[in-house]
Amino acid sequence: MCGIIGYIGDRKASEVLINGLSHLEYRGYDSAGIALRYNDKFEIYKAQGKLINLINVIKPHQDVCLASNIGIGHIRWATHGLPTEINAHPHTCNCKSLVLVHNGIIENYQELKEELLKKGSKFLSQTDTEVAAHLIAYEYDKTKDLHLAMQNAVKKIKGAFAFCAMHKNEKDKIVIAKRNAPLVIGVGEGENFVASDIPAIIEYTKKAIYLADNQTGIVTKDSIKIYDEEGNLINNKIEHLPFEAIAISKMGYKHFMLKEIHEQGDVVRNILSSKLEGAKHQVVFDEFKLSSEKIKKITRIQIIACGTSLHAGMVGKYIIEELARIPVDVEASSEYIYRNTIADENTLVIGISQSGETADTITAIKQAKEKGSHIVIITNRADSTMARLADSLLPVSAGIEVSVAATKSYMAQLISLYLLAFYLTEQKGIVEYDSIIQNLKQELIELPNKIEMLLENTENIKNIAKKYSSYKDFIFIARGINYPSALEGALKLKEISYINATGYGAGELKHGPIAMLDENMPVLAILNTGIVYDKVLSNCEEARARQAKLIGVTNYIAQKDKDLFDDLVLIPQISDLMSPALNIVVLQLLAYYIAEYLGKDVDQPRNLAKSVTVE
Ligand code: F6R
C-alpha cells in the first residue's frame, strides 16, 4: 500500500526512481509521481493511474531527466482524497521549496491543517501528506535545517508514516523518518537509496539498513546518519539482503501469479529441507523458543491473520486440534482488536502474515503481547515489523511474492502449520499419534512431486476456466479441513476476476445459500476421500437438483457418481488431512485462467494492495 523510493548518487535519478517504483507496483496503487532536483529547484511530475502514465508525462522532459541525480518517487494507494493527479505525491509547500513523499496515515491531519491554515498554508490536495509537507516546511522556516525540521514535525504527528523529503536549500540530501510503516535504506558505493521495500533497490545493492520506529535519518551520496527519537546519532547495523534480483523477474511466465503458482513445489522442498530430515525424524524447530515444559502448559492457541493468511490459519486449527489436542481459535485480526480478548501467559498466539506489515495483525499481536502470551509469527518476511514483534519467529521463506494474490506464500504458511502441529504433538509427547504423524510426514515429503504432477497437465483446468468465465457468480463448497480451501478458492477467484464468488461449508448450503442456486450459479465442490466425502457428495446432489452446474475437485470419484458433475478435476492420491495443500493449487489455477481469459490485470487487481498497512 503506497511505495516510496529515493535516490542520491551519479545515476540518472529518474531511471532509478521509475525502475524502483515498477518493482513496488505489487503493493497496489492508483497514481504515481516523482520529484527531481534540477537547477536548484524541484521538478515534480505526477500522473493518475498506472506507472506508464507517469512515464509518458516525464518523456518530454529529457533535459531534466538526463541531468538530475537526486530525487524521490511514490506510488499512492488513495486513503485521503480521490486517486487524482493533484492528490498524487510528491507534495510540496507554498513556496515549493520542499518536496515530500509519504506512506502511512496521519491521524491528526485535520487539527494540524487548521493550525497551518491560520499560519498561511495553502492546500491544493485533500491529502494528509500535503499537511505534513507544510508542517515540515513551517518547522524549516524556524530552524533552517531540514533534519531538525523533520524531527520537530514528527513529534507533532500522530499516526503512521515513512517520510522521504528534500529541501531546495539543502542540496545533496534526502531526509527520512519512520513510524509504523516500512522504510529501508539501500547502501551503495557513492550512491544511496531509500525505499519501502527491497524489490525497489535489489538490482543496485545487496546491503541495507532498516530504520526502527521513531528514527530519522540523513542520506547523502556518501553517508548515512540515523538518529533516535531524542536526536542521538545511532549505529544501525548494515544487513545483507537475502534476495536475488531474479526473484522479481517473471522468468518467461505471462504473470507473476502463474510463476509463483509454479514455484510451490520448490517452496515446500525448501521449507522441509531444514525442518524435516525424513518421515521417521522429529521436526526441527530451533526457532520455536518455548521449552517442551512450557508447551505442555499451553491451554489454548489463538491464530490471528487476515485474508489468505487467515484461511491458512483455519487449516492450521484443524491440524493442531486433530494432532496436538490444543483448542485453537482463529480470528480475523480486525475482529480480534478493539475488544477485551481473553489471553494469558498460557495462551500461544500465532500471527500469520505474508508481508509481516499488515496493520490489523500488527495491532492484534501487540494487544496479545501485552497480556503476556508467547507470540509466534509465521511470515514470509523475516525483515518485517511483525517479525520484530515475535517471541518465536518462523520465517516461511517462500521468496518474494510479487503478485498481489497470495499463492506460494499460502502454501508456505500451510506447510509451516503442518510442521508446527507435528512439533507441538511431539513436544507434548502424545505417542499415540506417532504413526499418523509419520504417514503425514511422508505425504509432506511427497507433496512437491504431486504439486508438480498437477502443474504439468493444466489443459483440463484451462478448458473449465474458459467454459465458466462468463458466469457472474460462483459458489465454492467443502467440509472439514477443506472448508478453508473453499473460502480461499473463492477469494482467489473474486480478487483477480471480480466474479462474485463465495465459499461455504457444504453443510450450510441448505441453510440459506441454496436459495440462490439455478443454472446461472455454478457450484465448485471439493471432495476428498475421508470422513466428509459422502456428506459433500449429498450436498452436490442437492445443488444438482436445483440445476446448478457442478464442478468437482477430487482425488476419487466412483463411476456411478461421475454423471453428477458437469466437470471434474482429478488430483493425485492424498489423505484428507493433507489435501488442502493440493486442492488449493487447482483453485489457484482456475482463478488464474478465468482472470487471464477475461483479460484482467492478474498481478495487480483493482483496489487491492499487497501490503495492507492501514487498519
Ligand atoms: C489475498 C491476499 C490478502 C492477504 C491479506 C493479508 O490473495 O493476498 O487477502 O492475504 O491482505 O496479508 P498478509 O498475509 O500480508 O498479512
XYZ file of C-alpha atoms and ligand atoms in Angstrom, residues 306-309 353-355 358 404-406 491-492 495 612, ligand 1:
31
model
C -6.209 -11.572 7.536
C -7.401 -12.749 4.128
C -5.472 -15.640 2.674
C -3.295 -15.937 5.783
C 1.201 -12.804 7.535
C 2.846 -12.923 4.137
C 4.066 -9.337 4.316
C -0.491 -5.898 7.840
C -0.969 -9.283 -5.214
C -2.947 -12.518 -4.976
C -1.145 -14.715 -2.460
C -11.242 -15.358 -2.518
C -8.696 -16.029 -5.267
C -9.970 -10.815 -6.212
C -2.175 -3.529 3.781
C -5.252 -12.455 -0.965
C -4.337 -11.670 -0.215
C -4.820 -10.959 1.002
C -3.793 -11.079 2.110
C -4.192 -10.221 3.319
C -3.234 -10.385 4.466
O -4.669 -13.031 -2.072
O -3.198 -11.589 -0.558
O -6.050 -11.432 1.417
O -3.689 -12.407 2.470
O -4.224 -8.872 2.932
O -1.944 -10.039 4.101
P -0.678 -10.592 4.879
O -0.656 -12.059 4.709
O 0.478 -9.903 4.238
O -0.853 -10.206 6.324
